[in-house]
C-alpha cells in the first residue's frame, strides 16, 4: 500500500523559534533544514509557509525558494492590519502585497492570499474596524491574482461570514485554518461551498472541540500544525489516539536528533491525522490521508489534482 502522504498547510517558519530564538534569547542554531528532514521522513511532502505581514510574506517567499516542496502565502494577519495605515500609504502597501504575490506566482511558490481574516480575541493588537476594513481589502488581492484564501477566524464568526458573503465571487476557494469555533461556526463555514476547514492541535484540545471537529466532513477538511504553536499536548482530549511519537529535549539541551519540548513542528501533522482518524472512528488511515491530500490539492495545487486522484484510486483498489 502507498505510504501516507501529507501536506501541512500552515507552518510559521518565519518565527524566531526556528532560528533557535525563544523570547529574544538564542538557545540553539537555526534548524529549519533539520526540521524539514524530519517532516519529509514522516510522510509530509509539501508545506505551506505562512505570511502574516508584508515583510513576513517576503521572508516566507525566500524560505519557500529554498526547497521544491515549500510554498507560501502572501497577506496580512488580522492582528497586524494596522500596518496598512502605519505604512503612511495604505494603497501603496496593498500594491506591495500584490506585486509580491505576483512575483511569487511566477516563481511557482505563492499558493494563497493570507493569512487574513478577523481575530476578536486579540483586539489589543488591532481594533475591529481596522481588521474588517483590511480583511475586505485583501479579497481584492485574491481577485487580482485568482488565488485561494488562507483565512483566520477567532471569536468573530458573524462579521467574518458577513464579509465572506459579500466577497464570495472574488475568490476561488479557501481554508479557515486553525479552527477552534463552535458547531454553529463550523456549519456557517461549511455553508460556503468552496470553504474548507483546517484542523491542528488547538482544534483538538477539549472533548467539546472533538465533538465539533467530528462534524466536519472528511471531504471538507485539511490538516496542519501551525507550528511552532498549537502542538497536541498530553492534556489534550484526543491524546490517546496519538500513535507516532518523537523523542524531545528542552531547548537548553538542544539535540538535533530530538524535537524541542514545547515547539511544534511539521512532522507532528501526523499526530493531527491520527487524532482525527481516532475521533471520527476511521480505520483506513491511508484512504483518509489520501482524501485530505486531494482536498488540499484541489484548493492550493489544482495542477496536481489528477495525480492525487490516481493515488487515491490506487489506494482504494488495493484496500478492496
mmCIF file of C-alpha atoms in Angstrom:
data_model
loop_
_atom_site.group_PDB
_atom_site.id
_atom_site.type_symbol
_atom_site.label_atom_id
_atom_site.label_comp_id
_atom_site.label_asym_id
_atom_site.label_seq_id
_atom_site.Cartn_x
_atom_site.Cartn_y
_atom_site.Cartn_z
ATOM 1 C CA UNK A 1 0.000 0.000 0.000
ATOM 2 C CA UNK A 2 1.207 3.537 -0.772
ATOM 3 C CA UNK A 3 2.788 5.253 2.255
ATOM 4 C CA UNK A 4 0.838 8.057 3.921
ATOM 5 C CA UNK A 5 1.422 11.420 2.207
ATOM 6 C CA UNK A 6 0.512 14.619 3.957
ATOM 7 C CA UNK A 7 0.561 18.351 3.243
ATOM 8 C CA UNK A 8 0.990 20.668 6.232
ATOM 9 C CA UNK A 9 -0.931 23.774 5.164
ATOM 10 C CA UNK A 10 0.339 26.046 7.979
ATOM 11 C CA UNK A 11 3.911 26.381 9.208
ATOM 12 C CA UNK A 12 5.286 29.636 10.649
ATOM 13 C CA UNK A 13 8.886 29.168 9.551
ATOM 14 C CA UNK A 14 9.455 32.928 9.911
ATOM 15 C CA UNK A 15 9.071 32.537 13.696
ATOM 16 C CA UNK A 16 12.229 33.032 15.766
ATOM 17 C CA UNK A 17 11.900 29.590 17.376
ATOM 18 C CA UNK A 18 13.037 28.006 14.102
ATOM 19 C CA UNK A 19 16.120 30.227 14.311
ATOM 20 C CA UNK A 20 16.734 28.986 17.857
ATOM 21 C CA UNK A 21 15.437 32.226 19.432
ATOM 22 C CA UNK A 22 12.941 31.996 22.312
ATOM 23 C CA UNK A 23 11.688 35.201 23.997
ATOM 24 C CA UNK A 24 14.545 37.134 22.437
ATOM 25 C CA UNK A 25 17.257 34.735 23.651
ATOM 26 C CA UNK A 26 19.328 32.448 21.398
ATOM 27 C CA UNK A 27 19.226 28.844 22.650
ATOM 28 C CA UNK A 28 20.380 26.872 19.609
ATOM 29 C CA UNK A 29 21.314 27.208 15.958
ATOM 30 C CA UNK A 30 18.763 27.863 13.229
ATOM 31 C CA UNK A 31 17.465 24.409 12.326
ATOM 32 C CA UNK A 32 14.864 24.622 9.554
ATOM 33 C CA UNK A 33 16.808 22.060 7.483
ATOM 34 C CA UNK A 34 16.706 19.536 10.364
ATOM 35 C CA UNK A 35 13.005 20.211 10.972
ATOM 36 C CA UNK A 36 12.285 19.712 7.254
ATOM 37 C CA UNK A 37 14.212 16.476 7.120
ATOM 38 C CA UNK A 38 12.077 15.110 9.996
ATOM 39 C CA UNK A 39 8.915 16.241 8.193
ATOM 40 C CA UNK A 40 9.827 14.584 4.880
ATOM 41 C CA UNK A 41 10.705 11.359 6.737
ATOM 42 C CA UNK A 42 7.305 11.422 8.480
ATOM 43 C CA UNK A 43 5.432 11.442 5.142
ATOM 44 C CA UNK A 44 4.929 15.193 4.696
ATOM 45 C CA UNK A 45 5.654 16.024 1.072
ATOM 46 C CA UNK A 46 4.641 19.709 0.888
ATOM 47 C CA UNK A 47 4.453 22.562 3.343
ATOM 48 C CA UNK A 48 2.803 25.968 3.033
ATOM 49 C CA UNK A 49 4.780 28.645 4.903
ATOM 50 C CA UNK A 50 2.522 31.320 6.389
ATOM 51 C CA UNK A 51 2.975 35.029 5.693
ATOM 52 C CA UNK A 52 1.315 37.380 8.195
ATOM 53 C CA UNK A 53 2.577 40.820 7.130
ATOM 54 C CA UNK A 54 4.237 42.326 4.060
ATOM 55 C CA UNK A 55 7.746 41.808 5.494
ATOM 56 C CA UNK A 56 6.948 38.336 6.802
ATOM 57 C CA UNK A 57 5.462 37.353 3.421
ATOM 58 C CA UNK A 58 8.746 38.380 1.761
ATOM 59 C CA UNK A 59 10.624 36.165 4.218
ATOM 60 C CA UNK A 60 8.140 33.309 3.695
ATOM 61 C CA UNK A 61 8.760 33.508 -0.063
ATOM 62 C CA UNK A 62 12.535 33.480 0.457
ATOM 63 C CA UNK A 63 12.203 30.375 2.660
ATOM 64 C CA UNK A 64 9.877 28.693 0.131
ATOM 65 C CA UNK A 65 12.500 29.225 -2.582
ATOM 66 C CA UNK A 66 14.992 27.018 -0.704
ATOM 67 C CA UNK A 67 13.139 23.736 -1.396
ATOM 68 C CA UNK A 68 10.879 22.462 -4.170
ATOM 69 C CA UNK A 69 8.388 21.153 -1.610
ATOM 70 C CA UNK A 70 7.893 24.501 0.140
ATOM 71 C CA UNK A 71 5.214 27.030 -0.842
ATOM 72 C CA UNK A 72 3.864 30.142 0.872
ATOM 73 C CA UNK A 73 1.090 32.678 1.344
ATOM 74 C CA UNK A 74 1.125 36.478 0.975
ATOM 75 C CA UNK A 75 -1.120 38.579 3.178
ATOM 76 C CA UNK A 76 -1.660 40.432 6.439
ATOM 77 C CA UNK A 77 -2.888 38.741 9.624
ATOM 78 C CA UNK A 78 -5.857 40.448 11.319
ATOM 79 C CA UNK A 79 -3.785 41.362 14.386
ATOM 80 C CA UNK A 80 -1.300 43.205 12.143
ATOM 81 C CA UNK A 81 -3.679 45.144 9.909
ATOM 82 C CA UNK A 82 -2.598 48.439 11.452
ATOM 83 C CA UNK A 83 0.486 48.096 9.222
ATOM 84 C CA UNK A 84 -1.576 49.314 6.245
ATOM 85 C CA UNK A 85 -2.145 52.678 7.925
ATOM 86 C CA UNK A 86 1.173 52.837 9.775
ATOM 87 C CA UNK A 87 2.948 52.498 6.415
ATOM 88 C CA UNK A 88 1.720 56.046 5.684
ATOM 89 C CA UNK A 89 0.150 54.949 2.374
ATOM 90 C CA UNK A 90 -2.322 52.040 2.653
ATOM 91 C CA UNK A 91 -2.795 51.818 -1.138
ATOM 92 C CA UNK A 92 0.960 51.620 -1.744
ATOM 93 C CA UNK A 93 1.159 48.915 0.950
ATOM 94 C CA UNK A 94 -1.600 46.995 -0.837
ATOM 95 C CA UNK A 95 0.262 47.339 -4.144
ATOM 96 C CA UNK A 96 3.396 45.986 -2.429
ATOM 97 C CA UNK A 97 1.463 42.866 -1.386
ATOM 98 C CA UNK A 98 0.047 42.490 -4.890
ATOM 99 C CA UNK A 99 3.482 42.813 -6.517
ATOM 100 C CA UNK A 100 4.958 40.264 -4.088
ATOM 101 C CA UNK A 101 2.096 37.815 -4.723
ATOM 102 C CA UNK A 102 2.555 38.135 -8.495
ATOM 103 C CA UNK A 103 6.314 37.616 -8.194
ATOM 104 C CA UNK A 104 5.706 34.519 -6.037
ATOM 105 C CA UNK A 105 3.158 33.124 -8.503
ATOM 106 C CA UNK A 106 5.675 33.471 -11.334
ATOM 107 C CA UNK A 107 8.187 31.565 -9.224
ATOM 108 C CA UNK A 108 5.577 28.836 -8.636
ATOM 109 C CA UNK A 109 5.670 29.453 -4.889
ATOM 110 C CA UNK A 110 2.761 31.615 -3.723
ATOM 111 C CA UNK A 111 -0.371 29.462 -3.484
ATOM 112 C CA UNK A 112 -2.745 31.626 -1.393
ATOM 113 C CA UNK A 113 -3.608 35.083 -0.122
ATOM 114 C CA UNK A 114 -3.358 35.204 3.665
ATOM 115 C CA UNK A 115 -3.153 34.779 6.477
ATOM 116 C CA UNK A 116 -6.086 37.176 6.657
ATOM 117 C CA UNK A 117 -9.396 37.369 8.484
ATOM 118 C CA UNK A 118 -10.691 38.567 11.860
ATOM 119 C CA UNK A 119 -9.415 37.977 15.394
ATOM 120 C CA UNK A 120 -11.613 39.449 18.141
ATOM 121 C CA UNK A 121 -9.679 37.584 20.859
ATOM 122 C CA UNK A 122 -6.728 39.920 20.392
ATOM 123 C CA UNK A 123 -8.241 43.351 19.814
ATOM 124 C CA UNK A 124 -5.415 44.997 21.793
ATOM 125 C CA UNK A 125 -3.243 44.462 18.689
ATOM 126 C CA UNK A 126 -5.723 45.865 16.201
ATOM 127 C CA UNK A 127 -9.273 47.272 16.604
ATOM 128 C CA UNK A 128 -12.193 45.520 14.862
ATOM 129 C CA UNK A 129 -12.938 48.333 12.387
ATOM 130 C CA UNK A 130 -9.353 48.260 11.072
ATOM 131 C CA UNK A 131 -9.412 44.450 10.916
ATOM 132 C CA UNK A 132 -12.676 44.432 8.950
ATOM 133 C CA UNK A 133 -11.533 47.113 6.515
ATOM 134 C CA UNK A 134 -8.327 45.328 5.556
ATOM 135 C CA UNK A 135 -9.799 41.820 5.625
ATOM 136 C CA UNK A 136 -12.235 43.043 2.980
ATOM 137 C CA UNK A 137 -9.437 44.767 1.063
ATOM 138 C CA UNK A 138 -7.467 41.517 0.778
ATOM 139 C CA UNK A 139 -10.261 39.918 -1.235
ATOM 140 C CA UNK A 140 -9.095 42.285 -3.978
ATOM 141 C CA UNK A 141 -5.698 40.565 -3.815
ATOM 142 C CA UNK A 142 -7.388 37.190 -4.254
ATOM 143 C CA UNK A 143 -9.454 38.530 -7.149
ATOM 144 C CA UNK A 144 -6.473 40.112 -8.911
ATOM 145 C CA UNK A 145 -4.293 37.000 -8.556
ATOM 146 C CA UNK A 146 -7.027 34.315 -8.888
ATOM 147 C CA UNK A 147 -5.558 32.699 -5.766
ATOM 148 C CA UNK A 148 -7.478 30.917 -2.996
ATOM 149 C CA UNK A 149 -7.520 32.356 0.527
ATOM 150 C CA UNK A 150 -5.850 31.226 3.720
ATOM 151 C CA UNK A 151 -8.119 32.522 6.468
ATOM 152 C CA UNK A 152 -8.125 33.174 10.212
ATOM 153 C CA UNK A 153 -11.291 33.423 12.318
ATOM 154 C CA UNK A 154 -11.239 33.852 16.112
ATOM 155 C CA UNK A 155 -14.327 34.825 18.113
ATOM 156 C CA UNK A 156 -15.613 36.714 15.061
ATOM 157 C CA UNK A 157 -17.778 34.272 13.117
ATOM 158 C CA UNK A 158 -20.668 36.646 12.446
ATOM 159 C CA UNK A 159 -18.641 39.512 10.969
ATOM 160 C CA UNK A 160 -16.285 37.075 9.243
ATOM 161 C CA UNK A 161 -19.097 35.264 7.441
ATOM 162 C CA UNK A 162 -20.820 38.529 6.531
ATOM 163 C CA UNK A 163 -17.634 39.792 4.832
ATOM 164 C CA UNK A 164 -17.172 36.400 3.151
ATOM 165 C CA UNK A 165 -20.708 36.527 1.770
ATOM 166 C CA UNK A 166 -20.169 39.991 0.338
ATOM 167 C CA UNK A 167 -16.987 38.865 -1.409
ATOM 168 C CA UNK A 168 -17.891 35.300 -2.351
ATOM 169 C CA UNK A 169 -17.381 35.987 -6.075
ATOM 170 C CA UNK A 170 -13.890 37.416 -5.587
ATOM 171 C CA UNK A 171 -12.083 34.217 -4.665
ATOM 172 C CA UNK A 172 -11.905 30.653 -5.923
ATOM 173 C CA UNK A 173 -11.891 28.852 -2.587
ATOM 174 C CA UNK A 174 -10.071 28.721 0.679
ATOM 175 C CA UNK A 175 -9.467 27.268 4.093
ATOM 176 C CA UNK A 176 -10.313 28.689 7.511
ATOM 177 C CA UNK A 177 -7.286 27.412 9.319
ATOM 178 C CA UNK A 178 -6.623 26.562 12.983
ATOM 179 C CA UNK A 179 -10.354 26.222 13.559
ATOM 180 C CA UNK A 180 -11.435 26.410 17.218
ATOM 181 C CA UNK A 181 -15.047 27.543 16.842
ATOM 182 C CA UNK A 182 -18.443 26.152 17.820
ATOM 183 C CA UNK A 183 -20.655 23.712 15.917
ATOM 184 C CA UNK A 184 -22.619 26.738 14.723
ATOM 185 C CA UNK A 185 -19.420 28.422 13.450
ATOM 186 C CA UNK A 186 -18.446 25.195 11.704
ATOM 187 C CA UNK A 187 -21.792 24.948 9.938
ATOM 188 C CA UNK A 188 -21.644 28.594 8.868
ATOM 189 C CA UNK A 189 -18.255 27.977 7.246
ATOM 190 C CA UNK A 190 -19.431 24.754 5.597
ATOM 191 C CA UNK A 191 -22.360 26.642 4.060
ATOM 192 C CA UNK A 192 -19.802 28.300 1.727
ATOM 193 C CA UNK A 193 -19.390 25.621 -0.940
ATOM 194 C CA UNK A 194 -15.744 26.465 -1.616
ATOM 195 C CA UNK A 195 -14.597 26.631 2.020
ATOM 196 C CA UNK A 196 -12.500 24.009 3.805
ATOM 197 C CA UNK A 197 -11.629 23.837 7.499
ATOM 198 C CA UNK A 198 -8.043 23.451 8.759
ATOM 199 C CA UNK A 199 -7.511 21.391 11.906
ATOM 200 C CA UNK A 200 -4.483 21.386 14.235
ATOM 201 C CA UNK A 201 -3.703 20.723 17.912
ATOM 202 C CA UNK A 202 -5.599 23.861 19.010
ATOM 203 C CA UNK A 203 -8.704 22.416 17.307
ATOM 204 C CA UNK A 204 -8.412 19.218 19.373
ATOM 205 C CA UNK A 205 -7.935 20.406 22.973
ATOM 206 C CA UNK A 206 -11.197 19.563 24.740
ATOM 207 C CA UNK A 207 -13.857 16.885 24.366
ATOM 208 C CA UNK A 208 -16.203 19.632 23.072
ATOM 209 C CA UNK A 209 -13.656 20.516 20.355
ATOM 210 C CA UNK A 210 -13.552 16.867 19.268
ATOM 211 C CA UNK A 211 -17.364 16.823 19.029
ATOM 212 C CA UNK A 212 -17.282 19.886 16.740
ATOM 213 C CA UNK A 213 -14.458 18.513 14.575
ATOM 214 C CA UNK A 214 -16.238 15.156 14.273
ATOM 215 C CA UNK A 215 -18.935 17.038 12.357
ATOM 216 C CA UNK A 216 -16.570 18.336 9.648
ATOM 217 C CA UNK A 217 -16.996 16.083 6.593
ATOM 218 C CA UNK A 218 -13.708 14.444 5.566
ATOM 219 C CA UNK A 219 -14.034 15.954 2.085
ATOM 220 C CA UNK A 220 -14.066 19.500 3.565
ATOM 221 C CA UNK A 221 -11.087 19.153 5.888
ATOM 222 C CA UNK A 222 -7.339 19.871 5.777
ATOM 223 C CA UNK A 223 -4.615 19.214 8.352
ATOM 224 C CA UNK A 224 -1.895 21.499 9.658
ATOM 225 C CA UNK A 225 0.423 22.077 12.591
ATOM 226 C CA UNK A 226 0.512 25.915 12.697
ATOM 227 C CA UNK A 227 3.953 25.205 14.159
ATOM 228 C CA UNK A 228 5.778 26.272 16.257
ATOM 229 C CA UNK A 229 2.425 26.787 18.039
ATOM 230 C CA UNK A 230 -0.642 24.569 18.550
ATOM 231 C CA UNK A 231 1.047 21.260 19.371
ATOM 232 C CA UNK A 232 -1.036 18.357 20.674
ATOM 233 C CA UNK A 233 -0.281 18.244 24.400
ATOM 234 C CA UNK A 234 -0.553 15.338 26.831
ATOM 235 C CA UNK A 235 -3.542 17.114 28.428
ATOM 236 C CA UNK A 236 -5.500 17.220 25.134
ATOM 237 C CA UNK A 237 -8.708 15.238 24.791
ATOM 238 C CA UNK A 238 -7.510 13.199 21.810
ATOM 239 C CA UNK A 239 -4.035 12.322 23.112
ATOM 240 C CA UNK A 240 -4.901 8.606 23.405
ATOM 241 C CA UNK A 241 -5.347 8.422 19.633
ATOM 242 C CA UNK A 242 -1.733 9.534 19.025
ATOM 243 C CA UNK A 243 0.459 6.687 17.747
ATOM 244 C CA UNK A 244 3.523 8.435 16.286
ATOM 245 C CA UNK A 245 5.966 9.810 18.838
ATOM 246 C CA UNK A 246 9.361 11.517 18.625
ATOM 247 C CA UNK A 247 11.903 11.990 21.427
ATOM 248 C CA UNK A 248 12.151 15.571 22.691
ATOM 249 C CA UNK A 249 14.544 17.638 24.810
ATOM 250 C CA UNK A 250 14.349 21.093 26.353
ATOM 251 C CA UNK A 251 15.737 23.944 24.246
ATOM 252 C CA UNK A 252 18.548 24.373 26.784
ATOM 253 C CA UNK A 253 19.716 20.835 25.967
ATOM 254 C CA UNK A 254 19.208 21.110 22.208
ATOM 255 C CA UNK A 255 19.889 17.937 20.246
ATOM 256 C CA UNK A 256 19.159 17.938 16.517
ATOM 257 C CA UNK A 257 18.012 14.297 16.701
ATOM 258 C CA UNK A 258 15.166 15.358 19.027
ATOM 259 C CA UNK A 259 12.217 17.714 18.907
ATOM 260 C CA UNK A 260 12.443 20.808 21.118
ATOM 261 C CA UNK A 261 9.992 20.395 24.018
ATOM 262 C CA UNK A 262 7.089 22.807 23.607
ATOM 263 C CA UNK A 263 7.924 23.698 19.979
ATOM 264 C CA UNK A 264 5.558 22.196 17.435
ATOM 265 C CA UNK A 265 6.938 21.216 14.039
ATOM 266 C CA UNK A 266 5.575 19.858 10.744
ATOM 267 C CA UNK A 267 6.392 16.150 11.308
ATOM 268 C CA UNK A 268 3.730 16.280 14.045
ATOM 269 C CA UNK A 269 0.978 16.831 11.477
ATOM 270 C CA UNK A 270 0.975 13.032 11.539
ATOM 271 C CA UNK A 271 -0.441 13.210 15.081
ATOM 272 C CA UNK A 272 -3.244 15.512 13.899
ATOM 273 C CA UNK A 273 -4.119 12.896 11.267
ATOM 274 C CA UNK A 274 -4.131 10.146 13.929
ATOM 275 C CA UNK A 275 -6.321 12.054 16.406
ATOM 276 C CA UNK A 276 -8.798 12.965 13.651
ATOM 277 C CA UNK A 277 -8.985 9.354 12.452
ATOM 278 C CA UNK A 278 -9.452 8.194 16.055
ATOM 279 C CA UNK A 279 -12.174 10.651 16.971
ATOM 280 C CA UNK A 280 -14.029 10.064 13.690
ATOM 281 C CA UNK A 281 -13.731 6.269 14.039
ATOM 282 C CA UNK A 282 -11.817 5.971 10.736
ATOM 283 C CA UNK A 283 -9.851 2.743 10.408
ATOM 284 C CA UNK A 284 -8.472 3.206 6.873
ATOM 285 C CA UNK A 285 -5.940 5.937 7.633
ATOM 286 C CA UNK A 286 -4.338 5.609 4.174
ATOM 287 C CA UNK A 287 -7.588 6.441 2.418
ATOM 288 C CA UNK A 288 -8.300 9.197 4.959
ATOM 289 C CA UNK A 289 -4.917 10.841 4.367
ATOM 290 C CA UNK A 290 -5.307 10.483 0.594
ATOM 291 C CA UNK A 291 -8.670 12.294 0.775
ATOM 292 C CA UNK A 292 -7.191 15.140 2.838
ATOM 293 C CA UNK A 293 -4.290 15.335 0.385
ATOM 294 C CA UNK A 294 -6.697 15.606 -2.518
ATOM 295 C CA UNK A 295 -8.736 18.317 -0.730
ATOM 296 C CA UNK A 296 -5.538 20.327 -0.297
ATOM 297 C CA UNK A 297 -4.513 19.891 -3.923
ATOM 298 C CA UNK A 298 -7.993 20.913 -5.070
ATOM 299 C CA UNK A 299 -7.577 24.311 -3.417
ATOM 300 C CA UNK A 300 -3.841 25.057 -3.453
ATOM 301 C CA UNK A 301 -2.309 22.765 -6.097
ATOM 302 C CA UNK A 302 -5.034 22.266 -8.738
ATOM 303 C CA UNK A 303 -2.429 21.402 -11.385
ATOM 304 C CA UNK A 304 -1.648 18.210 -9.388
ATOM 305 C CA UNK A 305 -5.204 17.028 -8.863
ATOM 306 C CA UNK A 306 -5.070 14.224 -11.429
ATOM 307 C CA UNK A 307 -2.040 12.634 -9.798
ATOM 308 C CA UNK A 308 -3.680 12.913 -6.357
ATOM 309 C CA UNK A 309 -6.893 11.329 -7.666
ATOM 310 C CA UNK A 310 -4.944 8.475 -9.247
ATOM 311 C CA UNK A 311 -3.148 7.812 -5.976
ATOM 312 C CA UNK A 312 -6.486 7.859 -4.153
ATOM 313 C CA UNK A 313 -7.991 5.353 -6.567
ATOM 314 C CA UNK A 314 -4.910 3.136 -6.390
ATOM 315 C CA UNK A 315 -5.220 3.129 -2.609
ATOM 316 C CA UNK A 316 -8.908 2.272 -2.779
ATOM 317 C CA UNK A 317 -8.344 -0.576 -5.182
ATOM 318 C CA UNK A 318 -5.540 -2.043 -3.066
ATOM 319 C CA UNK A 319 -7.678 -1.976 0.057
ATOM 320 C CA UNK A 320 -10.576 -3.818 -1.599
#
